[in-house]
Short mmCIF file of N, CA, C and O in Angstrom, two decimals:
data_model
loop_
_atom_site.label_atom_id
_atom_site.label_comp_id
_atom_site.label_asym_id
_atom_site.label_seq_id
_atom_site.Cartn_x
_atom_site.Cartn_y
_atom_site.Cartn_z
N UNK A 1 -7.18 -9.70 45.80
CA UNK A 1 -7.86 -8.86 44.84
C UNK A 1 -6.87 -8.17 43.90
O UNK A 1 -7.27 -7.97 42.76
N UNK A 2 -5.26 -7.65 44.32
CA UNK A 2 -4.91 -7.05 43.23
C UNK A 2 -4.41 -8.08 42.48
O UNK A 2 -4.48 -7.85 41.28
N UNK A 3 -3.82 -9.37 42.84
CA UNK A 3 -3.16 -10.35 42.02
C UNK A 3 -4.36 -10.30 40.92
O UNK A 3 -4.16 -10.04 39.74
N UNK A 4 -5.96 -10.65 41.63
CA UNK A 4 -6.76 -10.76 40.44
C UNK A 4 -6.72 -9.74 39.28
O UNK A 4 -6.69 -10.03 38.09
N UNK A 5 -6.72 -8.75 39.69
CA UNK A 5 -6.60 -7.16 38.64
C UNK A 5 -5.30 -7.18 37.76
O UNK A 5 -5.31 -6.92 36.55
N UNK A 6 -4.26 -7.48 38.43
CA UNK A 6 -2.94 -7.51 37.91
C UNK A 6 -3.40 -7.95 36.60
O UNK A 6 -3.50 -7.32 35.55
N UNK A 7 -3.83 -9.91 37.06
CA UNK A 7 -3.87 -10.90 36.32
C UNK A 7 -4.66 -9.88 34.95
O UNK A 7 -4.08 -9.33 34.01
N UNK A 8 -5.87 -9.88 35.20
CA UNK A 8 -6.64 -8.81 34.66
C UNK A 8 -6.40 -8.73 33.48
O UNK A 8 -6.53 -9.45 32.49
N UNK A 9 -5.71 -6.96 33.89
CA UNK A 9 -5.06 -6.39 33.19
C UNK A 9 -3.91 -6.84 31.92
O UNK A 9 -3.77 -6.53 30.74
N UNK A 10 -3.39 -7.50 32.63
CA UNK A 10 -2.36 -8.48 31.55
C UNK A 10 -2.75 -9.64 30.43
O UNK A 10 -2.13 -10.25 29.55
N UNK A 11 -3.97 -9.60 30.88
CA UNK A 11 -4.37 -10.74 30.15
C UNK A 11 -4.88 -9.53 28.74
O UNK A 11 -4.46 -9.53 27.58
N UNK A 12 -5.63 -8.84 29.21
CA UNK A 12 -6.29 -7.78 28.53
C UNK A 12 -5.60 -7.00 27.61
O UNK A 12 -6.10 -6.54 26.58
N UNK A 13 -4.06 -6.78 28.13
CA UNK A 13 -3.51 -6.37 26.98
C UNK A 13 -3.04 -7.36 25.86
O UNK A 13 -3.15 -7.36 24.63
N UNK A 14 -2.52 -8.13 26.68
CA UNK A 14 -2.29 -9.93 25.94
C UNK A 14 -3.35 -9.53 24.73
O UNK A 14 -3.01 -9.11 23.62
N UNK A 15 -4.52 -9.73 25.10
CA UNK A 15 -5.91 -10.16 24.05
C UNK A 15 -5.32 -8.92 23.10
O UNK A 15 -4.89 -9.27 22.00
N UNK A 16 -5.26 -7.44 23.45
CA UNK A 16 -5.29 -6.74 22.88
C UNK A 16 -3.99 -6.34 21.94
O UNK A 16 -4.08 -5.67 20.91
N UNK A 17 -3.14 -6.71 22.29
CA UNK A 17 -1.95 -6.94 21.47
C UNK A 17 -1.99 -7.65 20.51
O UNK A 17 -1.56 -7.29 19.42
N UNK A 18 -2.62 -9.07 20.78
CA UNK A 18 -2.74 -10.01 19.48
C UNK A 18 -3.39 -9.41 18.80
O UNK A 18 -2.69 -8.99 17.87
N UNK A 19 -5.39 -8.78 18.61
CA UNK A 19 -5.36 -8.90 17.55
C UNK A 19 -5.06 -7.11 17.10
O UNK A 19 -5.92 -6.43 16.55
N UNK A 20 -4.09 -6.76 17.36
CA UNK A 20 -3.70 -5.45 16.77
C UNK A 20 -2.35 -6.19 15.60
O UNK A 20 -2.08 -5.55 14.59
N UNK A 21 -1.91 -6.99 15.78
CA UNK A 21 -1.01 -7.77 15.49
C UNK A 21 -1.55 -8.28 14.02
O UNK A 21 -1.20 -8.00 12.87
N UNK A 22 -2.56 -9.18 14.55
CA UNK A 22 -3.19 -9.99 13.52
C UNK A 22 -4.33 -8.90 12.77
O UNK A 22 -4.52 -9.06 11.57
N UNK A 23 -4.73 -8.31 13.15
CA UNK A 23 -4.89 -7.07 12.29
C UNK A 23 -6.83 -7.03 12.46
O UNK A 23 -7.51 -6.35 11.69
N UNK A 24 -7.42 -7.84 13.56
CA UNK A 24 -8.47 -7.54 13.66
C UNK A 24 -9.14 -6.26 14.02
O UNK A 24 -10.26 -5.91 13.63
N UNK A 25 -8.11 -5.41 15.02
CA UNK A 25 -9.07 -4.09 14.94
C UNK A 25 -8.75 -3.58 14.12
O UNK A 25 -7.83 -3.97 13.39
N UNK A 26 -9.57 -2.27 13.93
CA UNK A 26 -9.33 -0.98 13.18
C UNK A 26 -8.19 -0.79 13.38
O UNK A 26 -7.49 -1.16 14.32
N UNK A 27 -7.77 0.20 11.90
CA UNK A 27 -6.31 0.55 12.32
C UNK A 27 -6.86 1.97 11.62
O UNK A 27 -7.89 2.21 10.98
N UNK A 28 -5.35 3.05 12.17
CA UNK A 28 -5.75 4.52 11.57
C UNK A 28 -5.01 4.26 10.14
O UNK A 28 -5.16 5.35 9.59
N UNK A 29 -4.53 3.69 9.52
CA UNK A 29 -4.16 3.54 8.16
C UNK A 29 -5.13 3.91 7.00
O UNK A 29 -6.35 3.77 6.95
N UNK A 30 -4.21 4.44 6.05
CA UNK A 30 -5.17 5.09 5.34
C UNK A 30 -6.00 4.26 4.38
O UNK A 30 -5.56 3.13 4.15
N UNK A 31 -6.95 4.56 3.88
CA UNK A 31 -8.32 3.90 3.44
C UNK A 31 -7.39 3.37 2.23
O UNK A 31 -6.21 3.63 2.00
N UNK A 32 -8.49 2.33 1.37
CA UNK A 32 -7.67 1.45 0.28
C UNK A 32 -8.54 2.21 -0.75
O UNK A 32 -8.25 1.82 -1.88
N UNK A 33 -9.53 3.18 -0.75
CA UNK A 33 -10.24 3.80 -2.29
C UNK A 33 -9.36 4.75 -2.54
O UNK A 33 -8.82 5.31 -1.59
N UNK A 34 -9.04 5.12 -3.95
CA UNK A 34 -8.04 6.06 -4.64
C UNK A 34 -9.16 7.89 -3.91
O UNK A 34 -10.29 8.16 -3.49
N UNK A 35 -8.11 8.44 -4.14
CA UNK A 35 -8.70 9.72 -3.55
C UNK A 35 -9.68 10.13 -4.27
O UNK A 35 -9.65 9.34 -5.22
N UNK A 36 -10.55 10.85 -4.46
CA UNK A 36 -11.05 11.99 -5.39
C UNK A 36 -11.30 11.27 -6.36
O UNK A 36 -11.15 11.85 -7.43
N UNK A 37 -11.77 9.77 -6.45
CA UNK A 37 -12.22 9.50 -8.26
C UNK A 37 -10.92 9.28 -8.05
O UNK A 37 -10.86 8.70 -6.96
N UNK A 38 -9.78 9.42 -8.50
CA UNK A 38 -9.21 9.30 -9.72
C UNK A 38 -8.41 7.83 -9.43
O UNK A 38 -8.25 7.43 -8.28
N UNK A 39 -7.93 7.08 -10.63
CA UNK A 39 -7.01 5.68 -10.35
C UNK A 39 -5.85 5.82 -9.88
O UNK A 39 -5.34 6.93 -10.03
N UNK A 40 -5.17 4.90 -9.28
CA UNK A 40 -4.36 5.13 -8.36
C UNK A 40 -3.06 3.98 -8.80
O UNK A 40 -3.35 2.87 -9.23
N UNK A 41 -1.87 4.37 -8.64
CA UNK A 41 -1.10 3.33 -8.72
C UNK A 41 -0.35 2.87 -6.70
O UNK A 41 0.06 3.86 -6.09
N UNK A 42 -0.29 1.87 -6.17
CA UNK A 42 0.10 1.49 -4.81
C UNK A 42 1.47 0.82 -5.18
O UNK A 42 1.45 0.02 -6.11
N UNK A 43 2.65 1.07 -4.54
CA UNK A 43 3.60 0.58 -4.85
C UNK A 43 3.85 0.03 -3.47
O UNK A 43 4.27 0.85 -2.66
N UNK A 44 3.68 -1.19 -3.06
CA UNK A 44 4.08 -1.94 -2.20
C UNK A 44 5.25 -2.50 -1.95
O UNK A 44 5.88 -3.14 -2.79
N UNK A 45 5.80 -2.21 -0.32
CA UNK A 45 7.36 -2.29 -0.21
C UNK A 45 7.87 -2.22 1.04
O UNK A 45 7.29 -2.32 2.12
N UNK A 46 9.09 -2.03 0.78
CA UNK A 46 9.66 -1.94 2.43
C UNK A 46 10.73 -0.48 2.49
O UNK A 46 11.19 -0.06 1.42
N UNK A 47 11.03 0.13 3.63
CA UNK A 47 11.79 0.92 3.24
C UNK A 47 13.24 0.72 2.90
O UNK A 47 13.98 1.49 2.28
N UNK A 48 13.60 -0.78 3.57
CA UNK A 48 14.89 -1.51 3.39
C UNK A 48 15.29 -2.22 2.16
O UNK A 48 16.20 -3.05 2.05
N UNK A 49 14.34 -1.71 1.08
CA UNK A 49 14.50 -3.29 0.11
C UNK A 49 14.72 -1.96 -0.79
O UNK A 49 14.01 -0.95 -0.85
N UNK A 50 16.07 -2.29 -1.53
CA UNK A 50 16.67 -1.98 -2.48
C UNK A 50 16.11 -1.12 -3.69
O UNK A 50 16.30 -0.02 -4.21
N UNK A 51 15.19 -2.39 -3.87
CA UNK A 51 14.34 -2.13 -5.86
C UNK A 51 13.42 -1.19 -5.11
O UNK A 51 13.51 0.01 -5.39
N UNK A 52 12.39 -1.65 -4.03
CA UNK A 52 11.47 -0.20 -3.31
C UNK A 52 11.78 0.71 -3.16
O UNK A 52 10.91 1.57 -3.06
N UNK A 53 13.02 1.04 -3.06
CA UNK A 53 13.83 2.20 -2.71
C UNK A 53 14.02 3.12 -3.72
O UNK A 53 14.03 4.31 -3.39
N UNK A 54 14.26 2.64 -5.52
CA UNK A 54 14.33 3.05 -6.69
C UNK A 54 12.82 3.31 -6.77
O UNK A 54 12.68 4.48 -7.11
N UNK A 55 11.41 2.60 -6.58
CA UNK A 55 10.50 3.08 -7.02
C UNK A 55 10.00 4.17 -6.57
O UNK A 55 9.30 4.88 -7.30
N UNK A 56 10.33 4.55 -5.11
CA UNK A 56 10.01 5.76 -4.28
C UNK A 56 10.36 6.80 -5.04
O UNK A 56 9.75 7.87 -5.16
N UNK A 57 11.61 6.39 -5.69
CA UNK A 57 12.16 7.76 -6.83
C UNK A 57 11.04 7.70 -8.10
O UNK A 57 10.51 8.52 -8.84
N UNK A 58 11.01 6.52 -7.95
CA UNK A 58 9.89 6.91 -9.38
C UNK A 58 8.66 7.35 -9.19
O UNK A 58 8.14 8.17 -9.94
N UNK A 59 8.01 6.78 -8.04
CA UNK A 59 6.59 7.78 -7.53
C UNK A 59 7.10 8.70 -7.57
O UNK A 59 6.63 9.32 -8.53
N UNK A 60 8.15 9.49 -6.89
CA UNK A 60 7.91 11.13 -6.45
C UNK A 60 7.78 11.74 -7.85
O UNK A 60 7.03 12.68 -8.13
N UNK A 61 8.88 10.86 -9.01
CA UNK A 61 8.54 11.69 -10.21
C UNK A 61 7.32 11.74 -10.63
O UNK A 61 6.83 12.86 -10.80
N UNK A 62 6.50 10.55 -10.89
CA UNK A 62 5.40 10.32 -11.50
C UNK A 62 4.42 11.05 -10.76
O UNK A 62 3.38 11.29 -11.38
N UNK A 63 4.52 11.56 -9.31
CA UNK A 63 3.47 11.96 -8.39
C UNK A 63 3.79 13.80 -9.16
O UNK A 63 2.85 14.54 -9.47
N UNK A 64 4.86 14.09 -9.28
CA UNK A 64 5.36 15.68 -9.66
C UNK A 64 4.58 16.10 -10.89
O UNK A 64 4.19 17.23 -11.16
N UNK A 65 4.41 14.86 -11.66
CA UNK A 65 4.37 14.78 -13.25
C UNK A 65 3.27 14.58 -13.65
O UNK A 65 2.88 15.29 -14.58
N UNK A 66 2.18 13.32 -12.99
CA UNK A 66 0.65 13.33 -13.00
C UNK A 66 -0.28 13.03 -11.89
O UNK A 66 -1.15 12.17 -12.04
N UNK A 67 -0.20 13.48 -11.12
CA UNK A 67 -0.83 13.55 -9.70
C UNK A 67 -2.07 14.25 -9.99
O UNK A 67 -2.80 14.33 -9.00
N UNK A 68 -2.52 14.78 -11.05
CA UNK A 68 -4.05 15.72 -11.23
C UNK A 68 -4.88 14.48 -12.02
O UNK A 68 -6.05 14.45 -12.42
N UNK A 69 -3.95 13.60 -12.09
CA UNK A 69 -4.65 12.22 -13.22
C UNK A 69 -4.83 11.04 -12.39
O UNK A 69 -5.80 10.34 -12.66
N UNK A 70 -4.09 10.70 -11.44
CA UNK A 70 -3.73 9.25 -10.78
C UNK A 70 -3.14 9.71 -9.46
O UNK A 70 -2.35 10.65 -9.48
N UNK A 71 -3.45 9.12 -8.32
CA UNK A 71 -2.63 8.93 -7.51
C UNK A 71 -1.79 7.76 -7.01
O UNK A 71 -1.85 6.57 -7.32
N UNK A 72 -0.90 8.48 -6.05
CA UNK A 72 0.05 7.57 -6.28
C UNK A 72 0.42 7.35 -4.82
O UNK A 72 0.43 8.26 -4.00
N UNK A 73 0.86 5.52 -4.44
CA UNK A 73 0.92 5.82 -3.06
C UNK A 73 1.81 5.02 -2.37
O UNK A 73 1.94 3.84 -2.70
N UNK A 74 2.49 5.53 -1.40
CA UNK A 74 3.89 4.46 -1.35
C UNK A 74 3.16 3.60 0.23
O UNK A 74 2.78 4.23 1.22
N UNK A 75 3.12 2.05 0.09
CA UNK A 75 2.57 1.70 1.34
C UNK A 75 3.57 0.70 1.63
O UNK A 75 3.79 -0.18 0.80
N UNK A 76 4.18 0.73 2.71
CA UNK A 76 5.33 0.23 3.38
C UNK A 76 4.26 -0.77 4.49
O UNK A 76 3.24 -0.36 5.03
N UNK A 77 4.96 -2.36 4.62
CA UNK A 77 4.89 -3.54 5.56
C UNK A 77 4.94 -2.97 6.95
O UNK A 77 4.02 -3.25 7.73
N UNK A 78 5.86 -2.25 7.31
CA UNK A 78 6.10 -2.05 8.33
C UNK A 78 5.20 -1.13 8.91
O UNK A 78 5.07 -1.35 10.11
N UNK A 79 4.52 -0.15 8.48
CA UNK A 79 3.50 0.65 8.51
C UNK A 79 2.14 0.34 8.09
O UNK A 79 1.18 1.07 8.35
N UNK A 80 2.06 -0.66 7.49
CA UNK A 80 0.37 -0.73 6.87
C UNK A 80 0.33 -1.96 6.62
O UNK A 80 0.07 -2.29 5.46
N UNK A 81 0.62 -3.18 7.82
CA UNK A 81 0.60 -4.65 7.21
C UNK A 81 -1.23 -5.15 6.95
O UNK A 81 -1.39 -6.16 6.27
N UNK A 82 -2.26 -4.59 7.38
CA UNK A 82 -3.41 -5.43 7.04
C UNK A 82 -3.63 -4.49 5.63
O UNK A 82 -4.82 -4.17 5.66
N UNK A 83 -3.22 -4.10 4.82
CA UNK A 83 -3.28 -3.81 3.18
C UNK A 83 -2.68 -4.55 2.45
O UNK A 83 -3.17 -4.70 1.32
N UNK A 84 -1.51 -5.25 2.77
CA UNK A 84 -0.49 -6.16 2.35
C UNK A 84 -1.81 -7.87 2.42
O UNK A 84 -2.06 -8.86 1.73
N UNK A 85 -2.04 -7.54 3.08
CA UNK A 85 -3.36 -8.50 3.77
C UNK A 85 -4.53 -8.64 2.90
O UNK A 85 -4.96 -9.74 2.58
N UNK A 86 -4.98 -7.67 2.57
CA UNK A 86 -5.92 -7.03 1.62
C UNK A 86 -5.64 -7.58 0.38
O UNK A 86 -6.18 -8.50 -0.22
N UNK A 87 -4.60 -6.78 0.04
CA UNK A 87 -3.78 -7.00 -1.55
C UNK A 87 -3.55 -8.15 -1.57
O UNK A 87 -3.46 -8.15 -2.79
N UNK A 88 -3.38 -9.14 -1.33
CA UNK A 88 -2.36 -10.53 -1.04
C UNK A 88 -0.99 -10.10 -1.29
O UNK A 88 -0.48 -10.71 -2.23
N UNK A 89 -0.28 -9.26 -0.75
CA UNK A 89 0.97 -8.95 -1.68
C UNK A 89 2.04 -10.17 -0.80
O UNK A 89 2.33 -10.38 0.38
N UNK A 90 2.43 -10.87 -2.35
CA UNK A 90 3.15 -11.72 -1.44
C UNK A 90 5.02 -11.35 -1.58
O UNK A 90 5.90 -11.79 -0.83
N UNK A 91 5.13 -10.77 -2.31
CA UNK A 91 6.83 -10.14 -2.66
C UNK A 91 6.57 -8.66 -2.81
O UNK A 91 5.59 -8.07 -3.27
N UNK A 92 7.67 -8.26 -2.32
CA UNK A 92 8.12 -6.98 -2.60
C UNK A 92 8.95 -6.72 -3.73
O UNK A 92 9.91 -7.46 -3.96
N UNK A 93 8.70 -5.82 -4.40
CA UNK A 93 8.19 -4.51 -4.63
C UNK A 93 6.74 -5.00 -5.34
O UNK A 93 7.02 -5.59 -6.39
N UNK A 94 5.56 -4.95 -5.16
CA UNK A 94 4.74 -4.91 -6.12
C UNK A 94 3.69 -3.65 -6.30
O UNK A 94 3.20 -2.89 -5.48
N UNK A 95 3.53 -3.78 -8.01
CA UNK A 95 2.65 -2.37 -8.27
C UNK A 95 1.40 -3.01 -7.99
O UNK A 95 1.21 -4.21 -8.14
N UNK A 96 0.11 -1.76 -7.35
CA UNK A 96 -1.37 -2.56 -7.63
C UNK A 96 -1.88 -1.46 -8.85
O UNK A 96 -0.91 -0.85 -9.30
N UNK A 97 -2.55 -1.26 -9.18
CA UNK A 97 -2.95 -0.56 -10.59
C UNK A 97 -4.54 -0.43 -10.07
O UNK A 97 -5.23 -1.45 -10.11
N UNK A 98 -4.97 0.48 -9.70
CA UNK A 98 -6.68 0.71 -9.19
C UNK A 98 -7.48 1.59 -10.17
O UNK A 98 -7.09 2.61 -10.73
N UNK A 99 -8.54 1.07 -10.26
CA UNK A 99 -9.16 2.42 -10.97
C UNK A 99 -10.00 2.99 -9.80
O UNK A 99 -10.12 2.59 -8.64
N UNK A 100 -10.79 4.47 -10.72
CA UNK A 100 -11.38 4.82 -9.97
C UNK A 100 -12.06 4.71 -8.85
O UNK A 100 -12.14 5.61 -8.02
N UNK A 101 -12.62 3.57 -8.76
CA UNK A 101 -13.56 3.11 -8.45
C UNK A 101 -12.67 2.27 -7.05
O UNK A 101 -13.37 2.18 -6.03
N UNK A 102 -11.46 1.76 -6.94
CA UNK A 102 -11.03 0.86 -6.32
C UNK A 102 -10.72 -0.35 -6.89
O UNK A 102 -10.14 -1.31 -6.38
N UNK A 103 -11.17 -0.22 -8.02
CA UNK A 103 -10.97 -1.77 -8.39
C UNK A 103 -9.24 -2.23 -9.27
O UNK A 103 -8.76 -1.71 -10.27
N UNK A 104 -8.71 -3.32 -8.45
CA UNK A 104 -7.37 -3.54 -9.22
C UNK A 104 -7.93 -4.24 -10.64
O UNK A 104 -8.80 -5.08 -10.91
N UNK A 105 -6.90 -3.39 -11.47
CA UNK A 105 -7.58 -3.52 -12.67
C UNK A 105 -5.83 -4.20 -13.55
O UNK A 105 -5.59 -4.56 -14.70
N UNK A 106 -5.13 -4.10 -12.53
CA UNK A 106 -3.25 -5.21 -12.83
C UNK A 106 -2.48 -4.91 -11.88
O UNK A 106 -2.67 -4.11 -10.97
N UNK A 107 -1.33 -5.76 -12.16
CA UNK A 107 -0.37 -5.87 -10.84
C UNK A 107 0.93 -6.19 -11.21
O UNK A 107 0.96 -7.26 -11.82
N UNK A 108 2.10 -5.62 -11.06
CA UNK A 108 3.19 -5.68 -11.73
C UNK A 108 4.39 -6.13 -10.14
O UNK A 108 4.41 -5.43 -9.13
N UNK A 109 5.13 -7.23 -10.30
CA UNK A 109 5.98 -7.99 -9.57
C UNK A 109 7.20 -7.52 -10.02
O UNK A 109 7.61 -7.66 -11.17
N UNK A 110 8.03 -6.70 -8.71
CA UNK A 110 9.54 -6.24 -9.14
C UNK A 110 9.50 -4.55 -9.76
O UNK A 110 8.55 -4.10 -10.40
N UNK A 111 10.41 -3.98 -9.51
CA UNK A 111 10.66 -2.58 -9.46
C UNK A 111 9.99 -2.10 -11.56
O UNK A 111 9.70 -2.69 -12.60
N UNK A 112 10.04 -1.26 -11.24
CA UNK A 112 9.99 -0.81 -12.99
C UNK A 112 10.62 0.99 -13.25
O UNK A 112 11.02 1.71 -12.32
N UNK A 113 10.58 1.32 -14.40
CA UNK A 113 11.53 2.24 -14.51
C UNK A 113 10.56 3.33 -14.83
O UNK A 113 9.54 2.82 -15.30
N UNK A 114 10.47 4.66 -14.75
CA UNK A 114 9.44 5.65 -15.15
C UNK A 114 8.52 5.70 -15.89
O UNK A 114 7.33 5.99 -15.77
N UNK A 115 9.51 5.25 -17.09
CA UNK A 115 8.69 5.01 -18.20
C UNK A 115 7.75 3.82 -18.90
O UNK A 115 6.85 3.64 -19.72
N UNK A 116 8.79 3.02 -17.77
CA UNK A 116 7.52 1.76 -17.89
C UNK A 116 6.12 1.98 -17.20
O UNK A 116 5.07 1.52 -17.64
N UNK A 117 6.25 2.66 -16.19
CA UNK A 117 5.05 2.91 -15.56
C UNK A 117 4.21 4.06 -16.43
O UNK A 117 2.98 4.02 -16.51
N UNK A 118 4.76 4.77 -16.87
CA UNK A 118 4.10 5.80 -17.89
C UNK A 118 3.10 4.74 -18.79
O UNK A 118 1.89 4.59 -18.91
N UNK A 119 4.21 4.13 -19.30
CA UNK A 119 3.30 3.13 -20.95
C UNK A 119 2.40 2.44 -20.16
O UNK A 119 1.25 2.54 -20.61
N UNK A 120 2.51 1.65 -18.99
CA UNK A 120 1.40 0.90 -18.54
C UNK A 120 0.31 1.83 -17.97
O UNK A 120 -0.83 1.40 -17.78
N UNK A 121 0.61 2.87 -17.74
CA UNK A 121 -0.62 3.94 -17.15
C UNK A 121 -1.42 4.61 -18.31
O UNK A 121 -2.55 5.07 -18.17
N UNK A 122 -0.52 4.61 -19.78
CA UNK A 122 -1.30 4.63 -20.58
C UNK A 122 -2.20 4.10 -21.37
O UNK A 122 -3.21 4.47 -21.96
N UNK A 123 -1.28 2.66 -21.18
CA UNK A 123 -2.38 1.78 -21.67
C UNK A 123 -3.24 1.55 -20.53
O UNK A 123 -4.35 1.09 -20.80
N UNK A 124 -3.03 1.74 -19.55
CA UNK A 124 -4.75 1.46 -18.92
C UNK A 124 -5.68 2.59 -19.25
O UNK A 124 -6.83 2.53 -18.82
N UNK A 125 -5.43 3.25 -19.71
CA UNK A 125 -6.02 5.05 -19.93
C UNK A 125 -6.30 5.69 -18.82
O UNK A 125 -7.41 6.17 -18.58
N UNK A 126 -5.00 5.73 -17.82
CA UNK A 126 -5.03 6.44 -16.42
C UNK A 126 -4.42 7.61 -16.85
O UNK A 126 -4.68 8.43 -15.96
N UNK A 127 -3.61 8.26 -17.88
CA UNK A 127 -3.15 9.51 -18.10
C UNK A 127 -3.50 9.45 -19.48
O UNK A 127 -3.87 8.43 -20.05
N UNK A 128 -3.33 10.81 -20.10
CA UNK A 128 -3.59 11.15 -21.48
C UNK A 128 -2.18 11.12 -22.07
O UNK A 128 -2.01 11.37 -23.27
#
C-alpha cells in the first residue's frame, strides 16, 4: 500500500509539474488588459539580454513621464512565459503597443530609444 501511494504521489506531481510548465494551469501572473482604460506599451524581454536591459531604462523614463496616459509594462520570460505564449513573441526585446481596449494595435522588434517610443506613441495617439 505505501509503494502504491508513493507511486501516487509522484506521478501526481509529475502530471502537475508538466502542465505548470506547459502553461495549462492558471498562473498568478498579471492579467494581459492595460489597467484602467488606458493603452499600454509591453516590452518583452529577459533580464539578461543586453538591448532589454536599455529598455527597462526607457520604461522607467517613459513610465515617470506618461504613466497618467499609457501604461507601461516590463514582462520578463523567466517570470511570465504563457504571455510570451499569448503574444507569439518570438525574439527579444519586443514592443507590443495595446490600446485600450487590449487590442495590439503594433509591434516593434529590437530595443528603441525614448524618443522613438515617444513618436510612435504619438502617432498612435496614446499621448498628447
Amino acid at each position: 500500500m505505501k509503494l502504491f501511494r508513493g507511486t501516487l504521489i509522484a506521478l501526481l506531481g509529475l502530471v502537475a509539474g508538466f502542465l505548470v510548465v506547459w502553461g495549462a494551469m492558471p498562473t498568478l501572473a498579471q492579467g494581459t488588459v492595460p489597467a484602467q482604460g488606458k493603452p499600454a506599451l509591453y516590452e518583452f524581454g529577459a533580464k539578461t539580454c543586453i538591448p532589454c536591459k536599455e529598455m527597462k531604462k526607457v520604461m522607467a523614463g517613459l513610465k515617470g513621464q506618461y504613466s497618467d496616459q499609457v501604461e507601461f509594462r516590463m514582462v520578463y520570460v523567466d517570470e511570465n512565459r504563457p504571455m510570451f505564449g499569448q503574444y507569439k513573441i518570438v525574439a527579444i526585446s519586443t514592443q507590443v503597443f495595446l490600446d485600450a481596449s487590449g487590442k495590439e494595435v503594433d509591434r516593434h522588434l529590437g530595443a528603441l530609444t525614448k524618443e522613438e517610443v515617444i513618436k510612435k506613441l504619438k502617432e498612435l495617439k496614446f499621448i498628447h
